[in-house]
XYZ file of C-alpha atoms in Angstrom:
528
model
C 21.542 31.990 -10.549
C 20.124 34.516 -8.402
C 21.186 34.766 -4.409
C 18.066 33.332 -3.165
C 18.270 29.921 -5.525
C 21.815 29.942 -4.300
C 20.758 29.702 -0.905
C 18.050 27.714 -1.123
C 20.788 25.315 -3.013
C 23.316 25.332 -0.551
C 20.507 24.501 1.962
C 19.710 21.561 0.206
C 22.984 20.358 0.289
C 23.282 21.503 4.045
C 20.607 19.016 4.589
C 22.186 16.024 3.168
C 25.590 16.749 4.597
C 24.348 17.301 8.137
C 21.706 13.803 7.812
C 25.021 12.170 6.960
C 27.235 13.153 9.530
C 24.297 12.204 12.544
C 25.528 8.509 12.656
C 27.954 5.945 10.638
C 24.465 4.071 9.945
C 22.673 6.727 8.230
C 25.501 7.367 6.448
C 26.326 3.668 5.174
C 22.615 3.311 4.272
C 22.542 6.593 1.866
C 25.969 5.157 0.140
C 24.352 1.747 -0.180
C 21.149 3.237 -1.505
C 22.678 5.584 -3.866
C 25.416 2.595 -5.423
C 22.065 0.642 -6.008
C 19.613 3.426 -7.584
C 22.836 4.464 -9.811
C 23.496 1.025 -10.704
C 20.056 -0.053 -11.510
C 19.667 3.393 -13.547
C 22.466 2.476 -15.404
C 21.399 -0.882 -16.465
C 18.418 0.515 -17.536
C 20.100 3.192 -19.590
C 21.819 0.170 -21.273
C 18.554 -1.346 -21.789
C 17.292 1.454 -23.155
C 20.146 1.896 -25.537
C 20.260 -1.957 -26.623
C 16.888 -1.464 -28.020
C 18.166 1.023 -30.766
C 16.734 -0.004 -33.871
C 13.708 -2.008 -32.169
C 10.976 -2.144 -33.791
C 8.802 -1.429 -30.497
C 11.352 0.779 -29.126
C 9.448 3.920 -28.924
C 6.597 2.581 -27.416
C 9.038 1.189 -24.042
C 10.578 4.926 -24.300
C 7.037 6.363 -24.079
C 5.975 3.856 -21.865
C 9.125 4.317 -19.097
C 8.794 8.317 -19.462
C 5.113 8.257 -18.355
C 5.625 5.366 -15.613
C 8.790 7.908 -14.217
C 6.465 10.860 -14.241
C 3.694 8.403 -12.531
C 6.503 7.541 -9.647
C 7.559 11.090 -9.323
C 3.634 11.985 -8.807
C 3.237 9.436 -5.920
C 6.054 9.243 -4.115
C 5.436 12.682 -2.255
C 1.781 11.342 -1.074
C 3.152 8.152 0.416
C 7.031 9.278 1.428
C 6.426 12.920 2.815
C 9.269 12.561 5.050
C 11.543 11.378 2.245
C 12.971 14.926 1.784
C 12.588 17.749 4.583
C 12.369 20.223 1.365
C 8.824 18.767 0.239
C 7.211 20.694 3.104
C 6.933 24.441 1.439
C 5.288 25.252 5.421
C 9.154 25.661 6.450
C 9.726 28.451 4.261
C 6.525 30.628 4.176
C 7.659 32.939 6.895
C 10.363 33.795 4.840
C 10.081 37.609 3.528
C 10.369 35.993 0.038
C 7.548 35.852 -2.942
C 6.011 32.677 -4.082
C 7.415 32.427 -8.026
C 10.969 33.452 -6.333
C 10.188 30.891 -3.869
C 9.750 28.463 -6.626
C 12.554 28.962 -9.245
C 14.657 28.181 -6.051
C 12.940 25.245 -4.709
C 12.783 24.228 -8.078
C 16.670 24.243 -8.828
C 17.255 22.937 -5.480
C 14.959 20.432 -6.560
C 17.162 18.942 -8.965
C 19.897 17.790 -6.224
C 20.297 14.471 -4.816
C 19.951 11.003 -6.316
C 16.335 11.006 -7.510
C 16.792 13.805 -10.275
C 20.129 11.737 -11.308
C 18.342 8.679 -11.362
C 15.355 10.271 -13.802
C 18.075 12.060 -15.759
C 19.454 8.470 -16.522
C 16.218 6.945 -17.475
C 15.416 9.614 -19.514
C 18.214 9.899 -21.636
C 18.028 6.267 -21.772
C 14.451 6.670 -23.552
C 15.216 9.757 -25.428
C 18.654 8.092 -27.157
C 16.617 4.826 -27.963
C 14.061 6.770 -30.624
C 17.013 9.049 -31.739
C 18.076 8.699 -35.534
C 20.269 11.966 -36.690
C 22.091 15.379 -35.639
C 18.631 16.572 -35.243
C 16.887 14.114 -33.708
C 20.226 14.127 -30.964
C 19.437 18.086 -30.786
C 15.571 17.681 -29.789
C 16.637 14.960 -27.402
C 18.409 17.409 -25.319
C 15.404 19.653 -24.908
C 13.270 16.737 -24.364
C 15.407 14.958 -21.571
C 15.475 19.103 -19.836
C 11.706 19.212 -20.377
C 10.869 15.895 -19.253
C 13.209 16.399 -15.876
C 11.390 19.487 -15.254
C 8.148 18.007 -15.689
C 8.849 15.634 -13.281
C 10.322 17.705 -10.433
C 7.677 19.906 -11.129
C 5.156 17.260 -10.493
C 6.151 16.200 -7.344
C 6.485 20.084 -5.757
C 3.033 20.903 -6.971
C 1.634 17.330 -5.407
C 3.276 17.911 -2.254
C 2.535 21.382 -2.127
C -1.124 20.756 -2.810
C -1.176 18.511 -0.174
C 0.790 19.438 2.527
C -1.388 19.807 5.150
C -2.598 16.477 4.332
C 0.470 15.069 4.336
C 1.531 16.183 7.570
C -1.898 15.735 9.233
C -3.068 12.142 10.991
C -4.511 11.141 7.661
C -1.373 11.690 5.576
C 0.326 9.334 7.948
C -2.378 7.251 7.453
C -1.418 7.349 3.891
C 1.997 6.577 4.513
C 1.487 3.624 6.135
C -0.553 2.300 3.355
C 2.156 2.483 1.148
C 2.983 -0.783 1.530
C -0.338 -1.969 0.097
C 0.744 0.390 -2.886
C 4.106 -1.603 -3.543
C 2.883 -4.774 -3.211
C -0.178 -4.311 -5.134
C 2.208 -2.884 -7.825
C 4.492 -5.185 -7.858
C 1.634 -8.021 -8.800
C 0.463 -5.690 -11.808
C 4.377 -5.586 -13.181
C 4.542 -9.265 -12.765
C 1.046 -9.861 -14.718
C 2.515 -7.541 -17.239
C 6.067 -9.566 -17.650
C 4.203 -12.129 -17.898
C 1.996 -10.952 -20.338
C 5.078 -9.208 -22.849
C 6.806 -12.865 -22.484
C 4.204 -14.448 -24.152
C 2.395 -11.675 -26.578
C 5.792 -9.371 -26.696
C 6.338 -5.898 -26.786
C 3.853 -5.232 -29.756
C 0.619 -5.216 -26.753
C 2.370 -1.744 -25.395
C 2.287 0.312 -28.731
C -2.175 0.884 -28.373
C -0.853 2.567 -24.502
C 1.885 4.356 -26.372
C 0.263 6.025 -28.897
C -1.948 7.686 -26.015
C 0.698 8.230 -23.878
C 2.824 10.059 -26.237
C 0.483 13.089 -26.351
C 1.031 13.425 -22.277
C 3.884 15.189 -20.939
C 5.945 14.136 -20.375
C 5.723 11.183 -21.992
C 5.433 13.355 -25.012
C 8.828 14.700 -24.850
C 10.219 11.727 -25.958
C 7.145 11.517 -28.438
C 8.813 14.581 -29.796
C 11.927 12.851 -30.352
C 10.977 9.816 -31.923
C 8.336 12.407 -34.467
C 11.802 13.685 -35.336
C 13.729 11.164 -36.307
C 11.069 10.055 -38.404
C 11.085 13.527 -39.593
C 7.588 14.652 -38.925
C 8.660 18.272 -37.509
C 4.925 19.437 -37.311
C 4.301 16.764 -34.648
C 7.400 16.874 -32.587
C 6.374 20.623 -32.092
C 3.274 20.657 -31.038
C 4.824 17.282 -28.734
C 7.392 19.960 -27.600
C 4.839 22.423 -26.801
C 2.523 20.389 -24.750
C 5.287 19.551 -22.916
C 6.254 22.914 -21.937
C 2.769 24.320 -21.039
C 2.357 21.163 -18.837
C 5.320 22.214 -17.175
C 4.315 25.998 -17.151
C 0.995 25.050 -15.687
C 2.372 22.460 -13.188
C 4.608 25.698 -11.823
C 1.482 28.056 -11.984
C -0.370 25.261 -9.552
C 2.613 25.292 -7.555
C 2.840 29.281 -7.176
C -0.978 29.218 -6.776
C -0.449 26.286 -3.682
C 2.533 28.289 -2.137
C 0.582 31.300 -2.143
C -2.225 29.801 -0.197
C 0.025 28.350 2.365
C 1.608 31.447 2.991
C -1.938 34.073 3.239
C -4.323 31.264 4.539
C -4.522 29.550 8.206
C -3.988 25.837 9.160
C -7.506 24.864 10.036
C -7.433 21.127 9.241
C -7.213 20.511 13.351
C -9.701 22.963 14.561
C -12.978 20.861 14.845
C -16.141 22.806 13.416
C -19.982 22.299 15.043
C -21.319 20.693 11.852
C -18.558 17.817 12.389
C -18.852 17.508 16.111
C -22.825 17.038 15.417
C -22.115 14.919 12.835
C -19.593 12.437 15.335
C -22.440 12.632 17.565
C -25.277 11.493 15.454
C -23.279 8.810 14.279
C -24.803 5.863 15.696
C -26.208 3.910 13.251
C -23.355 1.414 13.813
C -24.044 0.722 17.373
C -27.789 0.290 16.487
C -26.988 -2.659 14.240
C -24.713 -4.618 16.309
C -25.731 -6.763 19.659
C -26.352 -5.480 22.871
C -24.376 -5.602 25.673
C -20.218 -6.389 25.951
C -20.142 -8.002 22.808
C -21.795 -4.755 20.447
C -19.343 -2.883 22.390
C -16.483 -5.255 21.919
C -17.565 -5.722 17.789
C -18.023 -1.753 17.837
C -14.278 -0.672 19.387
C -12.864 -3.445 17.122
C -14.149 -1.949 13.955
C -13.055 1.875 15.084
C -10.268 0.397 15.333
C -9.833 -0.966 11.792
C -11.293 2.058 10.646
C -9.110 4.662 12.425
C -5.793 2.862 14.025
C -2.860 3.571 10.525
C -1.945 0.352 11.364
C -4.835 -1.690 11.662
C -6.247 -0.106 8.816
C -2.874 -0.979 6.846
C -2.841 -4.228 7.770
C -6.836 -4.886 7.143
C -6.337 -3.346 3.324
C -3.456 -4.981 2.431
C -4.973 -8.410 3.110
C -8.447 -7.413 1.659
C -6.314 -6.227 -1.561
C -3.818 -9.407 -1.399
C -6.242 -12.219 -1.024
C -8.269 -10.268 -4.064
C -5.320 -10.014 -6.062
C -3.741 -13.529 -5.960
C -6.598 -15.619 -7.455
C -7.908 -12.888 -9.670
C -4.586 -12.722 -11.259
C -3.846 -16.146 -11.523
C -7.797 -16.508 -12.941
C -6.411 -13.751 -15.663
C -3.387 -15.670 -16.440
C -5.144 -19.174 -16.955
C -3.261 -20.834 -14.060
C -5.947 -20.086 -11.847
C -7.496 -22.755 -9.691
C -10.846 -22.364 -8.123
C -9.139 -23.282 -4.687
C -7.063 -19.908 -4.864
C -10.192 -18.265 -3.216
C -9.259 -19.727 -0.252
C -6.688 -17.530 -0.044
C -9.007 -14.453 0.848
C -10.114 -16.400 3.912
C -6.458 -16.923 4.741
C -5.430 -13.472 4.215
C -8.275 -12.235 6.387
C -8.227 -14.659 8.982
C -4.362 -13.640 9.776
C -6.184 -10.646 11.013
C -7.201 -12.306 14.049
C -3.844 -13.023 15.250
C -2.079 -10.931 17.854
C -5.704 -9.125 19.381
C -4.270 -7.740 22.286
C -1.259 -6.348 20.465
C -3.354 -4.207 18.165
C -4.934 -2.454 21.839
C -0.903 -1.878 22.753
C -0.583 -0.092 26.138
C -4.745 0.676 25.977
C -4.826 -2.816 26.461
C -4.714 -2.111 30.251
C -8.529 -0.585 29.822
C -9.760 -4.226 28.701
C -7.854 -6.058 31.027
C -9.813 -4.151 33.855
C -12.431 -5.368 32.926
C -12.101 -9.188 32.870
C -12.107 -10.622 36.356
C -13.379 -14.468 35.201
C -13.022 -16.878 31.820
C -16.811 -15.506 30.783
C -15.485 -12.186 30.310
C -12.665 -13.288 28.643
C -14.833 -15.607 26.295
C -17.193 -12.112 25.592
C -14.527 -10.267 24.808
C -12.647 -13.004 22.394
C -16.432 -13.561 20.737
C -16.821 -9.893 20.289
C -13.602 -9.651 19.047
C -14.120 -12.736 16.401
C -17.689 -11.268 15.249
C -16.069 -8.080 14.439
C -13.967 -9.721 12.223
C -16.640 -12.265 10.879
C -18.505 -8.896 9.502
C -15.664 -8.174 6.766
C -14.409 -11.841 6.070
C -17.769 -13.675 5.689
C -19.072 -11.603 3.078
C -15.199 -10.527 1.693
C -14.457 -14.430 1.444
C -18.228 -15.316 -0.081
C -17.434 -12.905 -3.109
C -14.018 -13.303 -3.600
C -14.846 -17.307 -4.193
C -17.784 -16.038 -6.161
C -15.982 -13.858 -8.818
C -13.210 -16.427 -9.024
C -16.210 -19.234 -9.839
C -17.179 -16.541 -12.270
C -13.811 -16.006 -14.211
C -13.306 -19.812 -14.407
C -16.410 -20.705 -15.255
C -16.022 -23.788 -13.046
C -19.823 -22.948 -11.078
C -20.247 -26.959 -9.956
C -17.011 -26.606 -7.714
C -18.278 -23.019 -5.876
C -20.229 -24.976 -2.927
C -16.656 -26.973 -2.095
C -14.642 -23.611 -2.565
C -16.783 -22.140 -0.066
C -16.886 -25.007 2.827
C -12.791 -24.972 2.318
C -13.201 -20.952 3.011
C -15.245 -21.145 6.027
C -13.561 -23.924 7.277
C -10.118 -22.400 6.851
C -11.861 -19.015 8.324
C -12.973 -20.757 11.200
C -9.526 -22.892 11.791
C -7.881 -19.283 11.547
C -10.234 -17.802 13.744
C -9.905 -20.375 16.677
C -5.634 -20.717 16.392
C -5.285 -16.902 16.184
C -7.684 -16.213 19.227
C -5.149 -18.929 21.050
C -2.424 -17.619 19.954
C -3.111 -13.980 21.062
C -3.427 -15.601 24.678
C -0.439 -17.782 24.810
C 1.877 -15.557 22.372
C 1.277 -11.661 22.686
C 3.404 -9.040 21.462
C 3.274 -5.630 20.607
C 3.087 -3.428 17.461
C 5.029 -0.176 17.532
C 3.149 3.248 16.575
C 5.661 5.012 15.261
C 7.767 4.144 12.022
C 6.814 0.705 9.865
C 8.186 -1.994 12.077
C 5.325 -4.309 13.154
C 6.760 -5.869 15.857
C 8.742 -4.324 19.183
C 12.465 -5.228 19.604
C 13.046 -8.281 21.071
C 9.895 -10.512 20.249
C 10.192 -11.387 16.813
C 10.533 -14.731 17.703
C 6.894 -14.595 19.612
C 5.815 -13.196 16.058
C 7.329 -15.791 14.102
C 5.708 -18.558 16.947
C 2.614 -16.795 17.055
C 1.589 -16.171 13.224
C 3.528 -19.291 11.566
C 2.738 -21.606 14.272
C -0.753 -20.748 14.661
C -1.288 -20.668 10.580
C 0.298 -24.541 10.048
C -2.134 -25.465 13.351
C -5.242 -23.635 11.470
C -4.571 -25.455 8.505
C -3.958 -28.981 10.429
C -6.947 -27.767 11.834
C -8.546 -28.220 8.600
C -7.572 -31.379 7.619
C -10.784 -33.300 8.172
C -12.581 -30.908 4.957
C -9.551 -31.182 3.316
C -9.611 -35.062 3.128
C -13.253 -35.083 2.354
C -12.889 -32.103 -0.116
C -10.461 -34.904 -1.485
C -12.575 -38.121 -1.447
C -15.302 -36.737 -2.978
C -13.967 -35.580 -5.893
C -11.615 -38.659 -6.845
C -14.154 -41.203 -5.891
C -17.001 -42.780 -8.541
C -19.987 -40.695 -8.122
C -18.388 -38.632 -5.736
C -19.378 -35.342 -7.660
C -23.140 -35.821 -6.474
C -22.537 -34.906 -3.210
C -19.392 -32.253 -3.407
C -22.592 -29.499 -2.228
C -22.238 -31.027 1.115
C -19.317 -29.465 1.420
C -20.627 -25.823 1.542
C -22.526 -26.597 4.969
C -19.659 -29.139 6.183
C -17.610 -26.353 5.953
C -19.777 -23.578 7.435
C -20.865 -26.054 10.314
C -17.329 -27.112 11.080
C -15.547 -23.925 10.574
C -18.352 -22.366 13.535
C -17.768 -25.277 15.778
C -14.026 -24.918 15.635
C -14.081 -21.547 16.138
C -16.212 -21.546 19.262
C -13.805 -24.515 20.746
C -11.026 -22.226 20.154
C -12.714 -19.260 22.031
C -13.871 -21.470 24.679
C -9.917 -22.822 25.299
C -8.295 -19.678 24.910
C -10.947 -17.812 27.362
C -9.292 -19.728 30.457
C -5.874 -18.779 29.043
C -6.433 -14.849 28.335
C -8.255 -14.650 32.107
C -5.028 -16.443 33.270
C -2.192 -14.265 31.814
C -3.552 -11.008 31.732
C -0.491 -9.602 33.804
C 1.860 -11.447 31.237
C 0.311 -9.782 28.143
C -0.304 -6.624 29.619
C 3.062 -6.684 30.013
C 4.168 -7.780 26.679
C 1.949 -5.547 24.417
C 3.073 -2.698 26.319
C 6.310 -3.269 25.531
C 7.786 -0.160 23.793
């Protein structure tokens, strides 16, 4: 090991040592996370090794390679801050050359709990397809390759992107990782659900592609070996190391860029600046007066606040994903599509927390309960833009997958009912129960008002759908009395009609109340 990989080592361990020793917390939580990780890596290297013998056993090895490798790829675009080593900018002053840069980076790479973890999981998948002394030998290689790969992966990702990363958009990305793990976590459980009932013969079409990707095809290589065709678990061993070799290259090629080229992702250009002032084909679409301006901040907002725009894509991308998947599944129910509407209407909830301390701009300009009442309407149209037509083809494409087309006009009317219900209690709500949403970090809510969370978004969602009981009970009747059937379209503009009225009632009640406490929620959503 050369002096500068050393270094570069024992400054990676520095790091972790010195994060440790800043507070008992910090400390506690690394322990904690590193018992887990190990603990769940060894399970799976159990797993792995139970399945000896299997006949579907290569394609899970295969399979778990190329889902590590995927990890390793995306975790540096949506935890940048995860390891102060990702960002190469900290080093390029340094009177060092890029490929010595990266052999040490790269060894000081494999330190801390992630490369164990992978190491693990890859031995796991290598020893499951192993049959004999030489299959055992090639395994070896593989699991070295395949670690490689991986670490290599993530350097040239972040490197690539590490002006991104540490720009106002990467955070932006950041932020949305939460739409990442939850929209992942519905795919694994469509797919558990899916090997429970078909088993693990559905995953060998995927494997037989993924074998011939590195580094997936490492423990391709190992498997062609122990069913002793040598001419394939070459050219699998190969592939493996020129991805590697050209994943370094990419790397070298990034480093080198960030050391000889300037930063100028923050210095605006003329074309943009025109651009951002030409840009007003929004405002010539929406009304005049308060309420286009209202409707117009509200959407910037959604468009450019991280968390707005986390919390508006997670819901568009949970209420698609709930009754898609259980249409998929054949569980579905055409009523699921409600649950667009619900997801979207939550939205509306907690207005003046999503301004935080720019709130204080608004208030000063609402002297009376009209002003209050333009801004709340502005406010709900805004909203009304994305989940009317969002809600109209999310019922749609359910109707579609279920082939259940007499029940869309009753699906709808529930939607726009429930839309409207949510509408009214959440522009209430945001009156009586304001709190505010912290910038910095992932927390959603400031110390101390939880509980006004809890009240606001719980209490306000069992009101919305009390709120919606009258549809509900007619949605009922229809359908279980004789000849009800006949007239279940009435629903569609029962629902429309109601869900407007109720949400103009709720602007016109909660106008008197926003006028009223504007000191009090000043005061709360500026709450640090």
């Amino acid at each position: 090991m050369s002096d500068v990989t050393a270094t570069v080592v024992r400054l990676k361990l520095s790091l972790l040592r010195n994060g440790l020793r800043q507070s008992g917390g910090r400390r506690a939580a690394f322990i904690a996370s590193a018992v887990i990780a190990l603990l769940f890596a060894a399970l799976q290297l159990l797993g792995l090794l139970a399945l000896r013998g299997h006949a579907h056993a290569d394609a899970v090895a295969v399979l778990g390679t190329a889902v590590l490798a995927l990890g390793w790829a995306v975790m540096p675009l949506f935890f940048p801050s995860g390891d102060e080593t990702l960002d190469p900018t900290r080093l390029v002053m340094l009177p060092l050359r890029p490929r010595l840069l990266v052999r040490a980076l790269l060894a000081a790479s494999l330190v801390g709990i992630g490369p164990l973890f992978t190491l693990l999981l890859l031995a796991g998948c290598a020893l499951a397809v192993a049959r004999g002394a030489a299959a055992y030998g090639t395994a070896v290689v593989a699991v070295l390759l395949g670690l490689l790969v991986c670490v290599a992966l993530a350097r040239a990702v972040a490197a690539a992107n590490v002006r991104l990363l540490t720009s106002r958009k990467g955070r932006d990305l950041a932020v949305l990782s939460g739409l990442v793990i939850a929209v992942g976590a519905q795919l694994v459980n469509f797919g558990a659900q899916r090997l429970g009932s078909a088993g693990l013969g559905q995953l060998s079409p995927a494997a037989d592609v993924l074998r011939w990707l590195p580094p997936a095809s490492a423990v391709g290589a190992v498997h062609a070996v122990s069913e002793r065709s040598y001419g394939t678990a070459v050219a699998q061993l190969l592939l493996t190391a020129a991805a590697l070799a050209l994943l370094v290259a990419v790397w070298v090629h990034s480093l080198t860029r960030l050391m000889t080229a300037p930063d100028g992702s923050t210095l605006p250009t003329a074309a943009s600046g025109a651009r951002e002032r030409a840009s007003t084909g929004l405002g010539r679409l929406l009304p005049a007066g308060r309420t286009g301006t209202v409707m117009d901040r509200s959407l910037r907002y959604i468009w450019r606040d991280p968390k707005t725009k986390a919390a508006w894509v997670t819901s568009l991308a949970i209420g698609l994903i709930v009754p898609v998947f259980n249409a998929l599944q054949g569980t579905g129910s055409i009523y699921f599509a409600c649950f667009a509407a619900g997801m979207l209407g939550i939205q509306m909830y907690n207005q003046f927390g999503q301004d935080t301390s720019a709130f204080w701009m608004v208030a000063g300009t609402i002297s009376s309960s009209r002003d209050a009442y333009v801004e709340l309407r502005g406010r709900a149209l805004a909203l009304l833009v994305i989940t009317l037509p969002y809600a109209t083809l999310v019922t749609v494409l359910t109707t579609a997958m279920l082939g259940d087309w007499p029940r869309l006009p009753e699906a709808l009317g529930l939607s726009f009912a429930l839309l409207g219900a949510m509408l009214a209690t959440g522009a209430w709500t945001s009156a009586r129960f304001p709190y505010s949403i912290p910038q910095e970090g992932y927390k959603n809510v400031a110390p101390g008002q939880a509980g006004l969370a809890w009240i606001a978004i719980f209490g306000g969602m069992v009101s919305a759908a009390l709120l919606c009981a009258p549809v509900i009970a007619l949605t009922i009747w229809l359908n279980v009395s004789a000849g009800g059937d006949a007239f279940t379209w009435l629903l569609l503009p029962v629902g429309a009609a109601y869900g407007a009225t109720i949400t103009l009632l709720g602007l016109r009640l909660a106008a008197p109340q926003t006028a009223a406490r504007l000191p009090e929620i000043l005061t709360a959503v500026s709450k640090a």
